[in-house]
Structure formats: C-alpha cells, structure tokens
Coordinates of C-alpha atoms in Angstrom, one line a residue:
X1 CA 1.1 -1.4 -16.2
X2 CA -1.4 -1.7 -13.0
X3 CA -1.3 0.6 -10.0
X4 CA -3.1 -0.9 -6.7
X5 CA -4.1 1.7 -3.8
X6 CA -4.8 1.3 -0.7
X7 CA -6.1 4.1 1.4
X8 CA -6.4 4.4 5.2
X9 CA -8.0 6.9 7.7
X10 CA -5.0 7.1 9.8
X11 CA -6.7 8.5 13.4
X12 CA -5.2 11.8 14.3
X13 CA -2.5 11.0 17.1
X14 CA -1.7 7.5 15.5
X15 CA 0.4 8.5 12.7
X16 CA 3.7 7.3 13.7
X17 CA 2.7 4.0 14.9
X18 CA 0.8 3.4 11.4
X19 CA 4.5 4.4 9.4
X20 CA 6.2 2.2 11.8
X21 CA 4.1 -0.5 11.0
X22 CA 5.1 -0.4 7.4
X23 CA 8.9 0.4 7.9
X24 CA 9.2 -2.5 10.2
X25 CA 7.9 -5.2 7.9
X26 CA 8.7 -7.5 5.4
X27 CA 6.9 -6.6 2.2
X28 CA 8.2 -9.8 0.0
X29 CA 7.6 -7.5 -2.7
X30 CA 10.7 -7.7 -4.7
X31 CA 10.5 -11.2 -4.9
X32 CA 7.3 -11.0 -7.0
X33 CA 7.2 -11.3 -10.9
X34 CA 6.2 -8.2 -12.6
X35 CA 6.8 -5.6 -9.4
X36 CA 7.8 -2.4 -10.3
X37 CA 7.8 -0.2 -6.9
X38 CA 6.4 0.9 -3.7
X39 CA 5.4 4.4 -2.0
X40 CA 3.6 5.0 0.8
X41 CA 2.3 8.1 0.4
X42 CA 1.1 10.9 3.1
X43 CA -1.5 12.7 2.8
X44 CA -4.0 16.0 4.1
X45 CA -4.8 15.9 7.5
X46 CA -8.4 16.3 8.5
X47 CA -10.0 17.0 12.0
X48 CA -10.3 13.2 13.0
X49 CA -7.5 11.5 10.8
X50 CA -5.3 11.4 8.5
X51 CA -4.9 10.5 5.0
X52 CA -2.5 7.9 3.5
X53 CA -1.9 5.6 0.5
X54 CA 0.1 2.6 -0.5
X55 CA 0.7 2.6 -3.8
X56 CA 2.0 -0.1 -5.6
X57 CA 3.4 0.2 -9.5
X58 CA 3.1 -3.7 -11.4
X59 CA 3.9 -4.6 -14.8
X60 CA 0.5 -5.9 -15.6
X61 CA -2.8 -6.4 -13.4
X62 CA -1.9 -10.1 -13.9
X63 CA 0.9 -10.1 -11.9
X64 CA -0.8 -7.9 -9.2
X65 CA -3.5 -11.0 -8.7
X66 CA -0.7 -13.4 -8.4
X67 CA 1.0 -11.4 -5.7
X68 CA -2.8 -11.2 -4.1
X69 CA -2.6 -15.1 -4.2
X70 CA 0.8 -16.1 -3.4
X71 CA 2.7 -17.3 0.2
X72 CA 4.4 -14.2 0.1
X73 CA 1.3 -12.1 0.3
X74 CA -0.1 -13.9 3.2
X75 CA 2.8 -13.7 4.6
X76 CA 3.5 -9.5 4.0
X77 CA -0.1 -8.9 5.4
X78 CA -0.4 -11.7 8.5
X79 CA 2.2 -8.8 10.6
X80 CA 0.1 -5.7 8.5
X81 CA -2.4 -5.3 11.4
X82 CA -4.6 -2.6 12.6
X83 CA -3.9 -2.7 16.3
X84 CA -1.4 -1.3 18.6
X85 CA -1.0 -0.5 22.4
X86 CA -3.3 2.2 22.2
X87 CA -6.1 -0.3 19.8
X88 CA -7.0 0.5 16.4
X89 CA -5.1 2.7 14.3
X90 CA -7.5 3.4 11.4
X91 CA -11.3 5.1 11.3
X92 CA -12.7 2.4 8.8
X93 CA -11.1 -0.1 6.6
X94 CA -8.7 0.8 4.0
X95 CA -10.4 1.1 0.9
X96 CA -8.8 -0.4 -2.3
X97 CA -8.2 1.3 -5.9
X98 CA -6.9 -0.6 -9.0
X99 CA -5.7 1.2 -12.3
X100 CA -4.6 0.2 -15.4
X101 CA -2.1 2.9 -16.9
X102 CA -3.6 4.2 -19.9
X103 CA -0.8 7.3 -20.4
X104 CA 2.7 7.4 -19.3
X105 CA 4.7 10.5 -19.3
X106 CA 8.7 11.2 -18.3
X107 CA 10.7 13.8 -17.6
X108 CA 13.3 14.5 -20.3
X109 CA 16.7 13.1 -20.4
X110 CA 18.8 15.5 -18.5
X111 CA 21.5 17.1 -21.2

C-alpha cells in the first residue's frame, strides 16, 4: 500500500472556505485503479493558521502515479484552487508526503 499527503497552512479565519473547497468538488477518485480511500484530516491550530491533511490510501505507489498522470487528475485539481473572495487561503504551498506501508495493524473482529 502507498499513502500520499498533502499538507496546507490553512490561514486562521479561512478555514471554512478551505473544507468547502473540498466538499464541493469532484475528486474522480473512485474511478481510479488501485484507490483505497480518502480523509481530509484537521489538524492543531497555531497563531497564524491552521493545520490540515489530505490523505489518500492506494493499493500500490504505482497506481498513485497513474492517478498523478491521468485526465481525471487534471481534472480533480483544475477547480482545487487557492483563492477565494477574500484571496489566498493557504500561508505557503502545500507540501507533499508519500509512504509506502511497511506495517499494518487492525482492530480485532468484534465477537
């Protein structure tokens, strides 16, 4: 499995226009090969901004790049934008993780 991050300085104030953002779009996600899931994740608040995540689960880092390449990314991210009435909604420009899953753990069947 592959997780890819994205993180974003989400300026203080600016926070419900970022989540709209992401609720309001088309991901084409679940059209891709090898997606698992999605979160966007919340995070501490700091004096100026604050912290969130998009955090997507892949069956391998292979089908991550395709998504990277395809139509349907192009497409997810050409409506993803940094600006709203008010101008930018981020500090600086989201910075991006990749991991390959090296241990896996699950909670036990229920009985």
């Amino acid at each position: 499995m592959f997780i890819a991050m994205n993180r974003f300085k989400v300026k203080k104030g600016s926070e419900e226009a970022f989540e709209k953002v992401w609720s309001s779009r088309e991901s084409y996600l679940d059209r891709m090969q090898g997606f698992v899931e999605f979160h966007l994740l919340k995070g501490p608040a700091a004096d100026d901004h604050t912290l969130y995540s998009s955090h997507t689960v892949w069956s391998s880092k292979a089908n991550f790049e395709a998504w990277t390449k395809s139509e349907e990314f192009r497409k997810a991210h050409a409506r993803a934008g940094n600006d709203s009435s008010t101008g930018s909604l981020y500090l600086e420009h989201p910075k991006f993780e990749g991991f390959e899953v090296v241990q896996t753990q699950r909670a036990a069947a229920a009985a």
